[in-house]
């Protein structure tokens, strides 16, 4: 007689806990676009100071969480290290996305030797597919915030799980397209069974520089014909997995190369989705913060950057870190304009050169937001500046200006602001007056928290010169106390440079 009421009361308590958890999760930055990767122990607090609200945990391999096979149906999961990482970043106020890897010494068909052991995944052995299901189910259950079998001290539910990363490349996924489809379907069903609000992210998509020039359909056909065979196979893999839309919720576009590449990539992804009747959120995971100087065309630059004794090292390094700051801001703005919901800027610290095979051939090993001693690089201050400027924006739209990237940022509770830059050579831009003063603030490109700011009294129109450093443009009623203010002669048009 007492059993039914007890269970009913328990269910109500769990339901209330779940609702409270989800409400808190939604209220504390879950909708923010601002993310960073990869989660590293000991960095959460300083990352939070940038204004980041999301972080990616890139490698949660099956074989690390479950290092030995189950015995008589009993699984032996090792949660401690992952729990500690989740706790550290959640305590700092960040939400988490997890990348699940099927790499497992005992459960997968093969196991890659070091240093690729956990980066490269093989499909599960036939007899262990249900154990992979159980691994995903128990992983999601531990962090779903429903009050049942949760991690002790869990602050927010973890809702987003990516199934492998860049599975189109054999260095990351050693199975077939069909085997990846089975893996995706298995993970999807397990995650949704654990908590129906879980979102599955399709394995990250990397186009390289294929779409950087935003080619037309005809131009793209010609480019694809000229691709090496392995890149054609990768593109075929991407197309086939995009068509598996019944078993994923979000697409992860790896925004590695030029910031303008997002225009072509997002257009292509949406066109492919439309062919199959799908509409999915797009995220930008693995967003490279630095210019891609590890290709053949930039060997001279890379040689100088990696040689502190080179006579031009300091000068080139200052240029490189300034470009990192500029590029990162540009990527966020373009992504937001295109409706990309999350951008994970890489990376918190430099990758070790020998972290994996070929690490020194990619830009990640010099892409750290922080130095080795955890002191900020210019991109840290630029990121923090951007989050302060456009936090809680509602929409960003690009305004037509030939040769100029001009964007209007809308908010619910204040007037729009603008951000603008140009490439190749400086250009003049003219804006009509919508306030007594025009406040210009350049994106920070040095290791300083203080930006270059000018506030100018404007009569009618203002014409000013842009360069490749983005500038925030605001019309204000009066200058801020700390701003440097310039009063220009009253004319029908005022012209100045920042």
PDB file of C-alpha atoms in Angstrom, residues 20-274:
ATOM      1  CA  UNK A  20      14.641  23.684 -11.951  1.00  0.00           C
ATOM      2  CA  UNK A  21      17.876  22.460 -13.497  1.00  0.00           C
ATOM      3  CA  UNK A  22      16.684  23.092 -17.046  1.00  0.00           C
ATOM      4  CA  UNK A  23      15.388  26.560 -16.144  1.00  0.00           C
ATOM      5  CA  UNK A  24      18.696  27.505 -14.536  1.00  0.00           C
ATOM      6  CA  UNK A  25      20.558  26.110 -17.538  1.00  0.00           C
ATOM      7  CA  UNK A  26      18.511  28.245 -19.933  1.00  0.00           C
ATOM      8  CA  UNK A  27      18.930  31.393 -17.861  1.00  0.00           C
ATOM      9  CA  UNK A  28      22.707  31.304 -17.510  1.00  0.00           C
ATOM     10  CA  UNK A  29      24.127  31.696 -21.006  1.00  0.00           C
ATOM     11  CA  UNK A  30      22.981  28.541 -22.773  1.00  0.00           C
ATOM     12  CA  UNK A  31      21.806  30.624 -25.749  1.00  0.00           C
ATOM     13  CA  UNK A  32      25.142  32.401 -26.114  1.00  0.00           C
ATOM     14  CA  UNK A  33      27.152  32.032 -29.318  1.00  0.00           C
ATOM     15  CA  UNK A  34      30.443  32.420 -27.440  1.00  0.00           C
ATOM     16  CA  UNK A  35      32.338  29.175 -27.055  1.00  0.00           C
ATOM     17  CA  UNK A  36      35.940  28.053 -26.760  1.00  0.00           C
ATOM     18  CA  UNK A  37      37.870  24.803 -27.050  1.00  0.00           C
ATOM     19  CA  UNK A  38      39.299  22.595 -25.914  1.00  0.00           C
ATOM     20  CA  UNK A  39      38.581  22.088 -22.220  1.00  0.00           C
ATOM     21  CA  UNK A  40      41.889  21.732 -20.350  1.00  0.00           C
ATOM     22  CA  UNK A  41      42.260  21.198 -16.605  1.00  0.00           C
ATOM     23  CA  UNK A  42      43.149  24.343 -14.673  1.00  0.00           C
ATOM     24  CA  UNK A  43      41.971  26.906 -17.252  1.00  0.00           C
ATOM     25  CA  UNK A  44      38.241  27.318 -16.575  1.00  0.00           C
ATOM     26  CA  UNK A  45      38.341  30.472 -14.455  1.00  0.00           C
ATOM     27  CA  UNK A  46      40.522  32.450 -16.821  1.00  0.00           C
ATOM     28  CA  UNK A  47      38.449  31.294 -19.808  1.00  0.00           C
ATOM     29  CA  UNK A  48      35.301  32.532 -18.075  1.00  0.00           C
ATOM     30  CA  UNK A  49      36.880  35.992 -17.761  1.00  0.00           C
ATOM     31  CA  UNK A  50      36.819  36.262 -21.552  1.00  0.00           C
ATOM     32  CA  UNK A  51      33.047  36.056 -21.541  1.00  0.00           C
ATOM     33  CA  UNK A  52      32.902  32.551 -23.007  1.00  0.00           C
ATOM     34  CA  UNK A  53      29.764  30.607 -22.090  1.00  0.00           C
ATOM     35  CA  UNK A  54      30.489  27.285 -23.796  1.00  0.00           C
ATOM     36  CA  UNK A  55      33.425  24.899 -23.897  1.00  0.00           C
ATOM     37  CA  UNK A  56      34.023  21.723 -25.855  1.00  0.00           C
ATOM     38  CA  UNK A  57      35.413  18.533 -24.320  1.00  0.00           C
ATOM     39  CA  UNK A  58      36.937  17.020 -27.468  1.00  0.00           C
ATOM     40  CA  UNK A  59      37.801  13.449 -26.560  1.00  0.00           C
ATOM     41  CA  UNK A  60      35.574  11.253 -24.442  1.00  0.00           C
ATOM     42  CA  UNK A  61      36.546   7.803 -25.745  1.00  0.00           C
ATOM     43  CA  UNK A  62      34.544   4.739 -24.896  1.00  0.00           C
ATOM     44  CA  UNK A  63      37.710   2.879 -23.882  1.00  0.00           C
ATOM     45  CA  UNK A  64      38.774   5.576 -21.407  1.00  0.00           C
ATOM     46  CA  UNK A  65      35.431   5.643 -19.619  1.00  0.00           C
ATOM     47  CA  UNK A  66      35.103   1.858 -19.776  1.00  0.00           C
ATOM     48  CA  UNK A  67      38.665   0.469 -19.810  1.00  0.00           C
ATOM     49  CA  UNK A  68      37.625  -3.187 -19.445  1.00  0.00           C
ATOM     50  CA  UNK A  69      34.707  -5.202 -20.787  1.00  0.00           C
ATOM     51  CA  UNK A  70      31.590  -5.781 -18.697  1.00  0.00           C
ATOM     52  CA  UNK A  71      31.354  -8.886 -16.538  1.00  0.00           C
ATOM     53  CA  UNK A  72      28.036 -10.750 -16.396  1.00  0.00           C
ATOM     54  CA  UNK A  73      26.250  -7.658 -17.683  1.00  0.00           C
ATOM     55  CA  UNK A  74      27.887  -5.323 -15.169  1.00  0.00           C
ATOM     56  CA  UNK A  75      29.754  -2.309 -16.569  1.00  0.00           C
ATOM     57  CA  UNK A  76      32.765  -0.689 -14.895  1.00  0.00           C
ATOM     58  CA  UNK A  77      32.765   2.985 -15.837  1.00  0.00           C
ATOM     59  CA  UNK A  78      35.524   5.361 -14.748  1.00  0.00           C
ATOM     60  CA  UNK A  79      33.939   8.816 -14.409  1.00  0.00           C
ATOM     61  CA  UNK A  80      36.356  10.585 -12.083  1.00  0.00           C
ATOM     62  CA  UNK A  81      38.518  12.469 -14.587  1.00  0.00           C
ATOM     63  CA  UNK A  82      35.575  13.542 -16.734  1.00  0.00           C
ATOM     64  CA  UNK A  83      33.586  14.516 -13.627  1.00  0.00           C
ATOM     65  CA  UNK A  84      36.441  16.744 -12.472  1.00  0.00           C
ATOM     66  CA  UNK A  85      36.643  18.495 -15.842  1.00  0.00           C
ATOM     67  CA  UNK A  86      32.872  18.988 -16.003  1.00  0.00           C
ATOM     68  CA  UNK A  87      32.811  20.322 -12.451  1.00  0.00           C
ATOM     69  CA  UNK A  88      35.663  22.765 -13.034  1.00  0.00           C
ATOM     70  CA  UNK A  89      34.075  24.348 -16.114  1.00  0.00           C
ATOM     71  CA  UNK A  90      30.534  24.317 -14.770  1.00  0.00           C
ATOM     72  CA  UNK A  91      31.695  25.944 -11.530  1.00  0.00           C
ATOM     73  CA  UNK A  92      33.170  28.697 -13.722  1.00  0.00           C
ATOM     74  CA  UNK A  93      29.771  29.156 -15.408  1.00  0.00           C
ATOM     75  CA  UNK A  94      30.389  27.410 -18.720  1.00  0.00           C
ATOM     76  CA  UNK A  95      28.127  25.018 -20.583  1.00  0.00           C
ATOM     77  CA  UNK A  96      29.633  21.924 -22.152  1.00  0.00           C
ATOM     78  CA  UNK A  97      29.551  20.056 -25.439  1.00  0.00           C
ATOM     79  CA  UNK A  98      31.083  16.585 -25.497  1.00  0.00           C
ATOM     80  CA  UNK A  99      32.635  14.698 -28.421  1.00  0.00           C
ATOM     81  CA  UNK A 100      32.126  10.936 -28.066  1.00  0.00           C
ATOM     82  CA  UNK A 101      34.736   8.641 -29.594  1.00  0.00           C
ATOM     83  CA  UNK A 102      34.225   4.925 -30.195  1.00  0.00           C
ATOM     84  CA  UNK A 103      37.940   4.204 -29.645  1.00  0.00           C
ATOM     85  CA  UNK A 104      38.168   1.223 -27.290  1.00  0.00           C
ATOM     86  CA  UNK A 105      40.971  -1.287 -26.875  1.00  0.00           C
ATOM     87  CA  UNK A 106      38.637  -4.206 -26.117  1.00  0.00           C
ATOM     88  CA  UNK A 107      35.362  -3.173 -27.749  1.00  0.00           C
ATOM     89  CA  UNK A 108      36.372  -1.868 -31.186  1.00  0.00           C
ATOM     90  CA  UNK A 109      37.507  -3.837 -34.240  1.00  0.00           C
ATOM     91  CA  UNK A 110      40.993  -2.353 -33.988  1.00  0.00           C
ATOM     92  CA  UNK A 111      42.890   0.061 -31.778  1.00  0.00           C
ATOM     93  CA  UNK A 112      45.340   2.642 -33.118  1.00  0.00           C
ATOM     94  CA  UNK A 113      48.847   2.786 -31.658  1.00  0.00           C
ATOM     95  CA  UNK A 114      50.025   5.937 -29.837  1.00  0.00           C
ATOM     96  CA  UNK A 115      49.836   8.850 -30.328  1.00  0.00           C
ATOM     97  CA  UNK A 116      46.623   8.257 -32.343  1.00  0.00           C
ATOM     98  CA  UNK A 117      45.047   5.814 -29.865  1.00  0.00           C
ATOM     99  CA  UNK A 118      42.146   7.994 -28.746  1.00  0.00           C
ATOM    100  CA  UNK A 119      41.941  10.272 -31.802  1.00  0.00           C
ATOM    101  CA  UNK A 120      41.237   7.510 -34.308  1.00  0.00           C
ATOM    102  CA  UNK A 121      38.109   5.420 -33.890  1.00  0.00           C
ATOM    103  CA  UNK A 122      37.158   2.026 -35.288  1.00  0.00           C
ATOM    104  CA  UNK A 123      33.626   0.581 -35.308  1.00  0.00           C
ATOM    105  CA  UNK A 124      32.645  -1.667 -32.412  1.00  0.00           C
ATOM    106  CA  UNK A 125      33.114  -5.397 -32.755  1.00  0.00           C
ATOM    107  CA  UNK A 126      29.823  -7.036 -33.638  1.00  0.00           C
ATOM    108  CA  UNK A 127      29.375  -8.570 -30.207  1.00  0.00           C
ATOM    109  CA  UNK A 128      29.960  -5.236 -28.448  1.00  0.00           C
ATOM    110  CA  UNK A 129      27.518  -2.933 -30.261  1.00  0.00           C
ATOM    111  CA  UNK A 130      25.095  -3.148 -27.339  1.00  0.00           C
ATOM    112  CA  UNK A 131      27.902  -2.217 -24.953  1.00  0.00           C
ATOM    113  CA  UNK A 132      28.605   0.896 -27.030  1.00  0.00           C
ATOM    114  CA  UNK A 133      24.871   1.676 -26.720  1.00  0.00           C
ATOM    115  CA  UNK A 134      25.096   1.246 -22.957  1.00  0.00           C
ATOM    116  CA  UNK A 135      28.180   3.484 -22.793  1.00  0.00           C
ATOM    117  CA  UNK A 136      26.384   6.347 -24.580  1.00  0.00           C
ATOM    118  CA  UNK A 137      23.225   5.789 -22.544  1.00  0.00           C
ATOM    119  CA  UNK A 138      25.084   5.899 -19.219  1.00  0.00           C
ATOM    120  CA  UNK A 139      27.208   8.881 -20.293  1.00  0.00           C
ATOM    121  CA  UNK A 140      24.132  10.946 -21.126  1.00  0.00           C
ATOM    122  CA  UNK A 141      22.316   9.717 -18.018  1.00  0.00           C
ATOM    123  CA  UNK A 142      25.168  10.838 -15.764  1.00  0.00           C
ATOM    124  CA  UNK A 143      25.065  14.423 -17.010  1.00  0.00           C
ATOM    125  CA  UNK A 144      21.391  14.932 -17.921  1.00  0.00           C
ATOM    126  CA  UNK A 145      20.374  16.696 -14.703  1.00  0.00           C
ATOM    127  CA  UNK A 146      17.215  14.657 -14.126  1.00  0.00           C
ATOM    128  CA  UNK A 147      18.126  13.732 -10.547  1.00  0.00           C
ATOM    129  CA  UNK A 148      18.727  10.062 -11.319  1.00  0.00           C
ATOM    130  CA  UNK A 149      22.289   8.679 -11.357  1.00  0.00           C
ATOM    131  CA  UNK A 150      23.636  12.194 -11.974  1.00  0.00           C
ATOM    132  CA  UNK A 151      27.185  13.295 -11.360  1.00  0.00           C
ATOM    133  CA  UNK A 152      27.442  14.673  -7.805  1.00  0.00           C
ATOM    134  CA  UNK A 153      27.516  18.474  -7.976  1.00  0.00           C
ATOM    135  CA  UNK A 154      26.235  18.738 -11.547  1.00  0.00           C
ATOM    136  CA  UNK A 155      25.184  22.373 -12.092  1.00  0.00           C
ATOM    137  CA  UNK A 156      23.666  22.223 -15.572  1.00  0.00           C
ATOM    138  CA  UNK A 157      22.543  19.334 -17.737  1.00  0.00           C
ATOM    139  CA  UNK A 158      24.845  18.506 -20.642  1.00  0.00           C
ATOM    140  CA  UNK A 159      22.596  18.254 -23.659  1.00  0.00           C
ATOM    141  CA  UNK A 160      24.922  18.207 -26.687  1.00  0.00           C
ATOM    142  CA  UNK A 161      26.982  15.215 -27.806  1.00  0.00           C
ATOM    143  CA  UNK A 162      28.932  14.945 -31.054  1.00  0.00           C
ATOM    144  CA  UNK A 163      29.418  11.481 -32.511  1.00  0.00           C
ATOM    145  CA  UNK A 164      33.029  11.347 -33.685  1.00  0.00           C
ATOM    146  CA  UNK A 165      34.855  14.272 -35.289  1.00  0.00           C
ATOM    147  CA  UNK A 166      35.615  14.719 -38.987  1.00  0.00           C
ATOM    148  CA  UNK A 167      34.628  11.121 -39.643  1.00  0.00           C
ATOM    149  CA  UNK A 168      35.020  11.836 -43.363  1.00  0.00           C
ATOM    150  CA  UNK A 169      38.789  11.565 -42.844  1.00  0.00           C
ATOM    151  CA  UNK A 170      40.295   8.083 -42.290  1.00  0.00           C
ATOM    152  CA  UNK A 171      42.750   9.503 -39.735  1.00  0.00           C
ATOM    153  CA  UNK A 172      39.758  10.010 -37.415  1.00  0.00           C
ATOM    154  CA  UNK A 173      37.275   7.298 -38.446  1.00  0.00           C
ATOM    155  CA  UNK A 174      38.529   3.965 -39.787  1.00  0.00           C
ATOM    156  CA  UNK A 175      35.109   2.564 -40.646  1.00  0.00           C
ATOM    157  CA  UNK A 176      32.827   2.852 -43.668  1.00  0.00           C
ATOM    158  CA  UNK A 177      30.029   5.332 -44.255  1.00  0.00           C
ATOM    159  CA  UNK A 178      27.541   2.581 -43.434  1.00  0.00           C
ATOM    160  CA  UNK A 179      29.310   1.750 -40.182  1.00  0.00           C
ATOM    161  CA  UNK A 180      29.311   5.416 -39.209  1.00  0.00           C
ATOM    162  CA  UNK A 181      25.585   5.529 -39.964  1.00  0.00           C
ATOM    163  CA  UNK A 182      25.039   2.575 -37.645  1.00  0.00           C
ATOM    164  CA  UNK A 183      27.161   4.220 -34.958  1.00  0.00           C
ATOM    165  CA  UNK A 184      25.213   7.469 -35.282  1.00  0.00           C
ATOM    166  CA  UNK A 185      21.859   5.694 -35.106  1.00  0.00           C
ATOM    167  CA  UNK A 186      22.947   3.633 -32.088  1.00  0.00           C
ATOM    168  CA  UNK A 187      24.196   6.717 -30.227  1.00  0.00           C
ATOM    169  CA  UNK A 188      21.077   8.702 -31.140  1.00  0.00           C
ATOM    170  CA  UNK A 189      18.734   6.048 -29.778  1.00  0.00           C
ATOM    171  CA  UNK A 190      20.775   5.574 -26.592  1.00  0.00           C
ATOM    172  CA  UNK A 191      21.016   9.314 -25.901  1.00  0.00           C
ATOM    173  CA  UNK A 192      17.324   9.961 -26.515  1.00  0.00           C
ATOM    174  CA  UNK A 193      16.416   6.999 -24.297  1.00  0.00           C
ATOM    175  CA  UNK A 194      18.515   8.475 -21.467  1.00  0.00           C
ATOM    176  CA  UNK A 195      16.954  11.922 -21.893  1.00  0.00           C
ATOM    177  CA  UNK A 196      14.655  12.945 -24.763  1.00  0.00           C
ATOM    178  CA  UNK A 197      15.988  16.520 -24.813  1.00  0.00           C
ATOM    179  CA  UNK A 198      19.514  15.382 -25.634  1.00  0.00           C
ATOM    180  CA  UNK A 199      20.806  16.733 -28.939  1.00  0.00           C
ATOM    181  CA  UNK A 200      23.095  14.699 -31.167  1.00  0.00           C
ATOM    182  CA  UNK A 201      25.652  16.517 -33.302  1.00  0.00           C
ATOM    183  CA  UNK A 202      26.772  15.017 -36.584  1.00  0.00           C
ATOM    184  CA  UNK A 203      30.507  14.395 -36.851  1.00  0.00           C
ATOM    185  CA  UNK A 204      32.322  17.654 -37.570  1.00  0.00           C
ATOM    186  CA  UNK A 205      32.570  18.671 -41.232  1.00  0.00           C
ATOM    187  CA  UNK A 206      35.843  20.051 -42.590  1.00  0.00           C
ATOM    188  CA  UNK A 207      35.909  21.424 -46.152  1.00  0.00           C
ATOM    189  CA  UNK A 208      39.491  22.689 -46.006  1.00  0.00           C
ATOM    190  CA  UNK A 209      39.673  25.685 -48.336  1.00  0.00           C
ATOM    191  CA  UNK A 210      37.269  24.253 -50.941  1.00  0.00           C
ATOM    192  CA  UNK A 211      34.516  26.812 -50.280  1.00  0.00           C
ATOM    193  CA  UNK A 212      36.598  29.769 -49.109  1.00  0.00           C
ATOM    194  CA  UNK A 213      35.897  31.800 -52.255  1.00  0.00           C
ATOM    195  CA  UNK A 214      32.112  31.177 -52.054  1.00  0.00           C
ATOM    196  CA  UNK A 215      31.981  29.505 -55.488  1.00  0.00           C
ATOM    197  CA  UNK A 216      28.881  29.293 -57.665  1.00  0.00           C
ATOM    198  CA  UNK A 217      27.441  25.834 -58.350  1.00  0.00           C
ATOM    199  CA  UNK A 218      29.188  25.686 -61.694  1.00  0.00           C
ATOM    200  CA  UNK A 219      32.507  26.826 -60.222  1.00  0.00           C
ATOM    201  CA  UNK A 220      32.165  24.284 -57.422  1.00  0.00           C
ATOM    202  CA  UNK A 221      31.610  21.460 -59.924  1.00  0.00           C
ATOM    203  CA  UNK A 222      34.858  22.359 -61.680  1.00  0.00           C
ATOM    204  CA  UNK A 223      36.714  22.579 -58.354  1.00  0.00           C
ATOM    205  CA  UNK A 224      35.421  19.167 -57.239  1.00  0.00           C
ATOM    206  CA  UNK A 225      36.521  17.580 -60.520  1.00  0.00           C
ATOM    207  CA  UNK A 226      40.063  18.759 -59.852  1.00  0.00           C
ATOM    208  CA  UNK A 227      40.155  17.475 -56.264  1.00  0.00           C
ATOM    209  CA  UNK A 228      42.484  14.595 -55.358  1.00  0.00           C
ATOM    210  CA  UNK A 229      40.649  11.293 -54.928  1.00  0.00           C
ATOM    211  CA  UNK A 230      40.834  11.293 -51.108  1.00  0.00           C
ATOM    212  CA  UNK A 231      39.120  14.699 -50.929  1.00  0.00           C
ATOM    213  CA  UNK A 232      36.403  13.559 -53.316  1.00  0.00           C
ATOM    214  CA  UNK A 233      35.803  10.577 -51.027  1.00  0.00           C
ATOM    215  CA  UNK A 234      35.614  12.888 -48.001  1.00  0.00           C
ATOM    216  CA  UNK A 235      33.044  15.104 -49.728  1.00  0.00           C
ATOM    217  CA  UNK A 236      31.008  12.041 -50.699  1.00  0.00           C
ATOM    218  CA  UNK A 237      31.111  10.912 -47.041  1.00  0.00           C
ATOM    219  CA  UNK A 238      29.875  14.340 -45.911  1.00  0.00           C
ATOM    220  CA  UNK A 239      26.999  14.265 -48.400  1.00  0.00           C
ATOM    221  CA  UNK A 240      25.920  10.777 -47.354  1.00  0.00           C
ATOM    222  CA  UNK A 241      26.001  11.554 -43.632  1.00  0.00           C
ATOM    223  CA  UNK A 242      24.129  14.849 -44.038  1.00  0.00           C
ATOM    224  CA  UNK A 243      21.340  12.723 -45.505  1.00  0.00           C
ATOM    225  CA  UNK A 244      21.070  10.831 -42.171  1.00  0.00           C
ATOM    226  CA  UNK A 245      19.074  13.678 -40.661  1.00  0.00           C
ATOM    227  CA  UNK A 246      16.674  11.432 -38.765  1.00  0.00           C
ATOM    228  CA  UNK A 247      19.531  10.595 -36.398  1.00  0.00           C
ATOM    229  CA  UNK A 248      21.136  13.944 -35.590  1.00  0.00           C
ATOM    230  CA  UNK A 249      19.966  17.383 -34.494  1.00  0.00           C
ATOM    231  CA  UNK A 250      22.902  19.722 -35.105  1.00  0.00           C
ATOM    232  CA  UNK A 251      25.628  20.107 -37.736  1.00  0.00           C
ATOM    233  CA  UNK A 252      29.177  20.972 -36.692  1.00  0.00           C
ATOM    234  CA  UNK A 253      31.012  22.954 -39.382  1.00  0.00           C
ATOM    235  CA  UNK A 254      34.750  23.191 -38.751  1.00  0.00           C
ATOM    236  CA  UNK A 255      35.543  26.830 -39.463  1.00  0.00           C
ATOM    237  CA  UNK A 256      39.262  26.367 -39.992  1.00  0.00           C
ATOM    238  CA  UNK A 257      40.388  28.589 -42.821  1.00  0.00           C
ATOM    239  CA  UNK A 258      39.449  32.066 -44.060  1.00  0.00           C
ATOM    240  CA  UNK A 259      36.530  33.803 -42.351  1.00  0.00           C
ATOM    241  CA  UNK A 260      34.822  34.373 -45.730  1.00  0.00           C
ATOM    242  CA  UNK A 261      34.701  30.603 -46.232  1.00  0.00           C
ATOM    243  CA  UNK A 262      31.655  30.400 -43.968  1.00  0.00           C
ATOM    244  CA  UNK A 263      29.513  32.051 -46.649  1.00  0.00           C
ATOM    245  CA  UNK A 264      30.138  29.247 -49.127  1.00  0.00           C
ATOM    246  CA  UNK A 265      30.122  26.467 -46.537  1.00  0.00           C
ATOM    247  CA  UNK A 266      26.829  27.405 -44.881  1.00  0.00           C
ATOM    248  CA  UNK A 267      25.169  27.910 -48.259  1.00  0.00           C
ATOM    249  CA  UNK A 268      26.342  24.483 -49.420  1.00  0.00           C
ATOM    250  CA  UNK A 269      25.280  22.741 -46.194  1.00  0.00           C
ATOM    251  CA  UNK A 270      21.810  24.277 -46.275  1.00  0.00           C
ATOM    252  CA  UNK A 271      21.407  23.367 -49.935  1.00  0.00           C
ATOM    253  CA  UNK A 272      22.333  19.760 -49.174  1.00  0.00           C
ATOM    254  CA  UNK A 273      19.932  19.631 -46.232  1.00  0.00           C
ATOM    255  CA  UNK A 274      17.107  21.059 -48.345  1.00  0.00           C
TER     256      UNK A 274
END
